[in-house]
Amino acid sequence: MKIDRMRVFVTRDKDRPRVIVALDTDDGLTGWGECYNHGPDKALPPLLDYLYGFLSGQDPTRVEYLYNLLIQQSRFPPGALGLSAISALDHCLWDLAAKAAGVPVYKLLGGEVRDRVKVYAGVYTAPDAPAAKEEFDRLNEVWGFKAFKLSPWRIDIHANRWGEVVRSSAEYFRSLREAVRPDYEIAFDAHAKIFEPAAARQLGNALAPYDPLFYEEPLRPENIEMWGDLKQGLDCILATGESLYHRNEFLRLLQVKGADLIQPDICVVGGISEMRRIATLAEAFFVGVAPHNPMGPLATAVNVHFAAAQQNFRILEYRLPKGQCYVYGGTDLEQREDETRYVVDPYLPKDGYLELRPDRPGWGVEMDEKAMREDGYVHWQRRVPKRPDGSYAFA
């Protein structure tokens, strides 16, 4: 069995662009993978074309051999775009290797250590407590969710005194706890908007009395040592890692005791091959893994197999493939609805978990190439906020 073709689809997941990759073999198998599109989506296809030259004619079941070739062929460590492309190709290789063996990918990873994968629903805004309760209860009734992630920001963090920002966030969480069921878990994602570690600690400790599931990424990722400083004196679970790439960055984060949970993205770090290395490092530091996954249903399928076989996995970020579109920030729930069509049979929650598919080889999903072509590319770019003085703030 040899790899003899690559196809790249630039399509959409509801209102967001997605780059999906297929590797075909000479005996008729196809492996599928998903890139993380950091913004310059159209830069990925030519990069994938270049990388495919290292895979053409190769045996896809030599996953480790080919993954290391893709990593090592670069003179300097690959960054966001390079690792996103390598991630998708790594996904394809694992899918092909498992299909060739006639087993789910998690069987090649040592087999399942759990029977199902716990997920939380990404809500991402900060709706008023009655609206949040209604949304949580709806998601619980239909899909069994008991864990959710919101934004902590109730007011403009740049136009208001920081103490008032912190007070409003704490008051908001208190009102949520009083409104919703006591068994609901609520996480908060600060989206790396805070510059000073002391300010990030102040916000985290204001949320702490109301027991957040975790407090996610308050700071930028560049100065990893600052995460160690932040965690000293922080009274809640600190999670981060979606903006980190390789095992060495995560090793530094772990060495400075900068996180209680790490959140690598399987479409960012180099695929499931690198994700497992990172998770093993975290296990040695007694740190759990809660993968970053605001992606499409193919990326979710890849994460299911990682989570099934990884002992220190804790919970997976999840977005329904049909329903509300993507929205971040503000205090309103998204009302627009759409559907992601490129996975025919996505993993859907039951009682707040994703069930394994032991009778289906590879990732266990069927792809719709016609839908990918019909839906096509949709442009999206990050909105960068401005402060009252006219300077740009963190997005």
Coordinates of C-alpha atoms in Angstrom, one line a residue:
M1 CA 0.0 0.0 0.0
K2 CA 1.4 3.3 -1.1
I3 CA 0.2 6.9 -0.9
D4 CA -0.5 8.1 -4.4
R5 CA -2.7 11.2 -4.2
M6 CA -3.6 14.1 -1.9
R7 CA -6.7 16.3 -2.1
V8 CA -7.3 19.5 -0.2
F9 CA -10.8 20.9 0.4
V10 CA -11.2 24.5 1.5
T11 CA -14.8 24.4 2.8
R12 CA -16.8 25.7 5.8
D13 CA -18.0 24.6 9.2
K14 CA -21.2 26.6 9.7
D15 CA -19.9 30.2 9.3
R16 CA -16.1 29.4 9.7
P17 CA -13.7 28.2 7.1
R18 CA -12.1 24.8 7.4
V19 CA -9.2 23.1 5.5
I20 CA -9.8 19.4 5.1
V21 CA -7.2 17.0 3.7
A22 CA -7.5 13.5 2.1
L23 CA -4.7 11.1 1.4
D24 CA -5.5 8.3 -1.0
T25 CA -3.6 5.0 -1.5
D26 CA -3.1 2.9 -4.5
D27 CA -5.4 0.2 -3.1
G28 CA -8.4 2.5 -2.7
L29 CA -8.2 3.6 0.9
T30 CA -8.6 7.3 2.0
G31 CA -7.4 8.9 5.2
W32 CA -8.8 12.2 6.4
G33 CA -7.4 15.1 8.4
E34 CA -8.3 18.6 9.5
C35 CA -6.0 21.7 9.7
Y36 CA -6.4 24.5 12.2
N37 CA -7.0 27.6 10.2
H38 CA -5.3 30.4 12.1
G39 CA -6.6 33.0 9.7
P40 CA -4.5 32.9 6.5
D41 CA -6.5 29.8 5.3
K42 CA -5.4 30.1 1.7
A43 CA -1.8 29.8 2.7
L44 CA -2.4 26.2 3.7
P45 CA -3.0 24.4 0.4
P46 CA 0.3 25.4 -1.2
L47 CA 2.1 24.4 2.0
L48 CA 0.3 21.0 2.0
D49 CA 1.3 20.6 -1.7
Y50 CA 5.0 21.0 -0.6
L51 CA 4.7 18.6 2.3
Y52 CA 3.0 16.0 0.2
G53 CA 6.2 15.6 -1.7
F54 CA 7.6 13.9 1.3
L55 CA 4.7 11.5 1.6
S56 CA 4.1 10.5 -2.1
G57 CA 4.8 6.9 -2.7
Q58 CA 5.3 6.1 1.0
D59 CA 3.7 3.4 3.1
P60 CA 1.1 5.2 5.3
T61 CA 1.3 2.7 8.1
R62 CA 4.8 3.9 9.0
V63 CA 3.1 6.8 10.9
E64 CA 6.0 7.6 13.3
Y65 CA 8.6 7.4 10.5
L66 CA 6.6 9.8 8.3
Y67 CA 5.6 12.2 11.1
N68 CA 9.3 12.6 12.1
L69 CA 10.2 13.1 8.4
L70 CA 7.7 16.0 8.2
I71 CA 9.0 17.5 11.4
Q72 CA 12.7 17.1 10.7
Q73 CA 12.7 18.2 7.1
S74 CA 12.3 21.8 8.3
R75 CA 15.5 23.6 9.1
F76 CA 13.8 25.6 11.9
P77 CA 10.9 24.4 14.1
P78 CA 7.7 24.7 12.2
G79 CA 5.2 27.3 13.5
A80 CA 1.5 27.8 13.3
L81 CA 1.0 27.1 9.6
G82 CA 3.6 24.4 9.3
L83 CA 2.3 22.4 12.3
S84 CA -1.4 22.9 11.2
A85 CA -0.6 21.3 7.9
I86 CA 1.4 18.5 9.5
S87 CA -1.4 17.9 11.9
A88 CA -3.9 17.2 9.1
L89 CA -1.4 14.9 7.3
D90 CA -0.7 13.1 10.6
H91 CA -4.5 12.6 11.0
C92 CA -4.7 11.1 7.5
L93 CA -1.8 8.7 8.2
W94 CA -3.4 7.4 11.4
D95 CA -6.8 7.0 9.6
L96 CA -5.2 5.0 6.8
A97 CA -3.1 2.8 9.2
A98 CA -6.3 1.9 11.2
K99 CA -8.4 1.3 8.1
A100 CA -5.7 -0.9 6.7
A101 CA -5.8 -2.9 9.9
G102 CA -9.6 -2.8 10.0
V103 CA -9.7 -1.3 13.5
P104 CA -10.5 2.1 15.2
V105 CA -7.5 4.4 15.5
Y106 CA -7.7 4.1 19.3
K107 CA -6.9 0.4 19.0
L108 CA -3.5 1.3 17.4
L109 CA -2.9 3.7 20.4
G110 CA -3.0 0.8 22.9
G111 CA -6.7 0.4 23.1
E112 CA -9.4 2.3 25.0
V113 CA -8.9 3.2 28.7
R114 CA -12.5 4.5 28.9
D115 CA -15.8 3.6 27.3
R116 CA -16.9 7.1 26.4
V117 CA -15.6 10.7 26.2
K118 CA -16.9 13.5 28.4
V119 CA -17.6 16.8 26.6
Y120 CA -18.6 20.3 27.5
A121 CA -20.6 22.7 25.4
G122 CA -18.9 25.9 24.2
V123 CA -21.3 28.8 24.7
Y124 CA -18.5 31.4 24.8
T125 CA -20.6 34.5 25.5
A126 CA -21.8 35.8 28.9
P127 CA -25.6 35.8 28.7
D128 CA -27.7 37.0 31.6
A129 CA -28.2 34.3 34.2
P130 CA -31.8 33.5 33.2
A131 CA -30.8 33.2 29.5
A132 CA -27.8 31.1 30.5
K133 CA -30.0 28.8 32.6
E134 CA -32.4 28.4 29.7
E135 CA -29.6 27.5 27.3
F136 CA -27.9 25.1 29.7
D137 CA -31.2 23.4 30.4
R138 CA -31.9 23.1 26.7
L139 CA -28.5 21.6 26.0
N140 CA -28.9 19.2 29.0
E141 CA -32.4 18.1 27.9
V142 CA -31.4 17.3 24.3
W143 CA -27.8 16.2 24.6
G144 CA -27.2 15.6 28.3
F145 CA -24.6 18.3 28.8
K146 CA -23.7 19.1 32.4
A147 CA -20.6 21.1 31.6
F148 CA -20.4 24.5 29.8
K149 CA -17.9 27.2 28.9
L150 CA -18.7 30.9 29.0
S151 CA -16.9 34.2 28.7
P152 CA -16.3 36.1 32.0
W153 CA -16.6 39.5 30.4
R154 CA -19.8 41.3 31.3
I155 CA -18.6 44.8 30.5
D156 CA -16.0 46.3 28.2
I157 CA -12.6 45.5 29.8
H158 CA -10.9 48.4 28.1
A159 CA -13.5 51.1 28.8
N160 CA -14.0 50.4 32.5
R161 CA -11.9 50.4 35.6
W162 CA -10.3 47.0 36.1
G163 CA -11.7 46.6 39.6
E164 CA -15.2 47.1 38.2
V165 CA -14.5 44.5 35.4
V166 CA -13.5 42.0 38.1
R167 CA -16.5 42.8 40.3
S168 CA -19.0 42.4 37.5
S169 CA -17.5 39.1 36.5
A170 CA -17.6 37.8 40.1
E171 CA -21.2 39.0 40.5
Y172 CA -22.1 37.4 37.2
F173 CA -20.8 34.0 38.3
R174 CA -22.5 34.3 41.7
S175 CA -25.8 34.9 39.9
L176 CA -25.2 31.9 37.6
R177 CA -24.6 29.6 40.5
E178 CA -27.8 30.8 42.1
A179 CA -29.8 30.3 38.9
V180 CA -28.6 27.0 37.5
R181 CA -28.6 23.4 38.7
P182 CA -25.9 22.7 41.3
D183 CA -24.5 19.8 39.3
Y184 CA -23.7 21.9 36.3
E185 CA -20.0 22.7 35.8
I186 CA -19.1 26.1 34.4
A187 CA -15.7 27.1 32.9
F188 CA -14.6 30.6 31.9
D189 CA -12.4 31.5 28.9
A190 CA -10.7 34.9 29.1
H191 CA -9.3 34.5 25.6
A192 CA -5.8 35.8 26.4
K193 CA -7.0 39.4 26.8
I194 CA -5.2 40.3 30.0
F195 CA -1.7 41.8 29.9
E196 CA -0.6 41.7 33.6
P197 CA -0.3 38.4 35.6
A198 CA -1.5 40.2 38.7
A199 CA -4.7 41.4 37.0
A200 CA -5.3 37.8 35.7
R201 CA -4.8 36.4 39.2
Q202 CA -7.2 39.0 40.6
L203 CA -9.9 38.0 38.2
G204 CA -9.4 34.3 38.8
N205 CA -9.6 34.7 42.5
A206 CA -12.8 36.7 42.2
L207 CA -14.3 33.7 40.3
A208 CA -12.9 31.1 42.6
P209 CA -15.5 31.2 45.4
Y210 CA -18.1 30.0 42.9
D211 CA -16.1 26.9 41.8
P212 CA -15.3 27.2 38.1
L213 CA -14.6 24.0 36.3
F214 CA -11.5 25.9 35.1
Y215 CA -10.2 29.4 34.3
E216 CA -8.9 29.4 30.8
E217 CA -6.1 31.3 29.1
P218 CA -6.2 34.8 30.8
L219 CA -2.7 35.7 29.5
R220 CA -0.8 35.6 26.2
P221 CA 1.4 32.5 25.7
E222 CA 4.7 34.1 24.7
N223 CA 6.3 34.4 28.2
I224 CA 5.7 30.9 29.6
E225 CA 7.4 31.8 32.9
M226 CA 4.7 34.3 33.7
W227 CA 2.2 31.4 33.8
G228 CA 4.1 30.0 36.8
D229 CA 3.9 33.4 38.4
L230 CA 0.2 33.6 37.8
K231 CA -0.5 30.2 39.3
Q232 CA 1.2 31.1 42.6
G233 CA -1.6 32.4 44.8
L234 CA -4.4 31.5 42.3
D235 CA -7.3 29.7 44.0
C236 CA -8.9 28.0 41.0
I237 CA -8.0 25.5 38.3
L238 CA -5.9 27.2 35.7
A239 CA -6.1 25.8 32.1
T240 CA -4.1 26.9 29.1
G241 CA -2.2 25.6 26.0
E242 CA -4.3 26.2 22.9
S243 CA -1.7 28.7 21.7
L244 CA 1.3 26.5 22.3
Y245 CA 2.7 24.2 19.6
H246 CA 5.3 21.6 20.3
R247 CA 6.2 19.3 23.2
N248 CA 9.1 21.6 24.3
E249 CA 6.8 24.5 24.8
F250 CA 4.5 22.4 26.9
L251 CA 7.4 21.0 28.9
R252 CA 8.4 24.6 29.8
L253 CA 4.9 25.3 30.9
L254 CA 4.8 22.2 33.1
Q255 CA 8.3 22.9 34.5
V256 CA 7.2 26.3 35.8
K257 CA 4.0 24.8 37.2
G258 CA 2.0 27.1 34.9
A259 CA -1.2 25.0 34.5
D260 CA -3.5 22.6 36.3
L261 CA -5.0 21.5 33.0
I262 CA -3.3 21.7 29.6
Q263 CA -5.3 22.4 26.4
P264 CA -3.3 21.3 23.3
D265 CA -5.2 21.4 20.0
I266 CA -4.9 18.2 17.9
C267 CA -5.1 20.4 14.7
V268 CA -2.3 22.7 15.9
V269 CA 0.4 20.8 17.7
G270 CA 1.3 18.3 14.9
G271 CA -1.6 15.8 15.1
I272 CA -2.3 12.9 17.3
S273 CA 1.4 11.8 17.2
E274 CA 2.5 15.0 19.0
M275 CA -0.6 15.3 21.1
R276 CA 0.2 11.9 22.8
R277 CA 3.8 13.0 23.5
I278 CA 2.5 16.2 25.1
A279 CA -0.1 14.3 27.2
T280 CA 2.5 11.9 28.5
L281 CA 4.7 14.8 29.6
A282 CA 1.7 16.2 31.4
E283 CA 0.9 12.9 33.1
A284 CA 4.4 12.9 34.6
F285 CA 3.6 16.3 36.2
F286 CA 0.2 15.1 37.4
V287 CA -1.6 17.4 35.0
G288 CA -4.7 16.5 33.1
V289 CA -5.6 17.2 29.4
A290 CA -8.7 19.0 28.3
P291 CA -8.2 19.4 24.5
H292 CA -8.9 22.7 22.8
N293 CA -11.5 21.9 20.1
P294 CA -13.7 24.7 18.7
M295 CA -13.3 22.9 15.4
G296 CA -15.4 20.9 13.1
P297 CA -16.8 17.3 13.4
L298 CA -13.7 15.7 11.8
A299 CA -11.4 17.2 14.4
T300 CA -13.9 16.1 17.1
A301 CA -13.6 12.5 15.7
V302 CA -9.8 12.7 15.9
N303 CA -10.0 13.9 19.5
V304 CA -12.4 11.1 20.5
H305 CA -9.7 8.5 19.6
F306 CA -7.0 10.5 21.5
A307 CA -9.2 10.8 24.5
A308 CA -10.3 7.1 24.4
A309 CA -6.7 6.0 24.7
Q310 CA -5.2 8.7 27.0
Q311 CA -5.2 8.0 30.8
N312 CA -5.0 11.7 31.9
F313 CA -7.7 13.0 29.6
R314 CA -10.3 15.0 31.5
I315 CA -12.9 16.6 29.2
L316 CA -13.2 17.7 25.5
E317 CA -14.5 21.0 24.2
Y318 CA -17.4 20.4 21.8
R319 CA -19.6 22.4 19.4
L320 CA -22.7 20.8 17.8
P321 CA -22.4 20.4 14.0
K322 CA -26.0 21.7 13.6
G323 CA -27.5 24.7 15.3
Q324 CA -26.0 28.0 16.5
C325 CA -23.1 29.6 14.6
Y326 CA -19.9 30.7 16.2
V327 CA -19.8 33.8 18.4
Y328 CA -17.3 35.0 21.0
G329 CA -17.7 37.8 23.6
G330 CA -20.6 40.0 24.4
T331 CA -23.6 39.1 26.5
D332 CA -26.0 37.8 23.9
L333 CA -26.6 34.2 22.8
E334 CA -26.0 33.6 19.1
Q335 CA -29.3 33.3 17.2
R336 CA -28.0 32.4 13.7
E337 CA -28.2 28.7 12.9
D338 CA -26.4 26.7 10.2
E339 CA -25.2 23.2 9.6
T340 CA -21.8 21.6 9.0
R341 CA -22.2 19.0 6.2
Y342 CA -18.8 17.6 5.4
V343 CA -19.1 14.8 8.0
V344 CA -22.1 12.6 7.3
D345 CA -22.4 10.9 10.7
P346 CA -20.7 13.1 13.3
Y347 CA -20.1 12.1 16.9
L348 CA -23.1 13.5 18.8
P349 CA -23.4 13.6 22.6
K350 CA -25.5 11.2 24.6
D351 CA -25.9 12.0 28.3
G352 CA -23.0 14.5 27.9
Y353 CA -20.6 11.9 26.5
L354 CA -19.4 10.8 23.0
E355 CA -19.7 7.1 22.6
L356 CA -16.9 5.1 20.9
R357 CA -17.6 3.3 17.6
P358 CA -15.7 0.0 18.0
D359 CA -17.1 -1.6 14.9
R360 CA -15.9 1.2 12.6
P361 CA -12.3 1.5 11.4
G362 CA -10.2 4.7 11.3
W363 CA -11.9 7.7 12.8
G364 CA -15.3 6.1 12.5
V365 CA -16.9 8.8 10.3
E366 CA -17.9 9.1 6.7
M367 CA -16.9 12.2 4.7
D368 CA -19.1 14.0 2.1
E369 CA -16.9 15.4 -0.6
K370 CA -19.8 16.7 -2.6
A371 CA -20.9 18.9 0.5
M372 CA -17.3 20.2 0.8
R373 CA -17.3 21.3 -2.8
E374 CA -20.8 22.8 -2.7
D375 CA -20.3 24.7 0.6
G376 CA -16.9 26.1 -0.4
Y377 CA -14.8 28.7 1.3
V378 CA -16.2 31.4 3.6
H379 CA -13.9 34.2 4.7
W380 CA -13.4 34.9 8.4
Q381 CA -10.9 37.0 10.2
R382 CA -10.3 37.9 13.8
R383 CA -11.7 41.2 15.1
V384 CA -9.0 43.1 16.9
P385 CA -10.5 45.5 19.6
K386 CA -9.3 49.1 20.2
R387 CA -8.8 50.7 23.5
P388 CA -10.3 54.2 24.2
D389 CA -7.0 55.8 23.4
G390 CA -7.0 54.3 19.9
S391 CA -4.4 51.6 20.4
Y392 CA -5.0 47.9 19.6
A393 CA -5.7 45.4 22.4
F394 CA -5.3 41.6 22.4
A395 CA -7.9 39.8 20.4

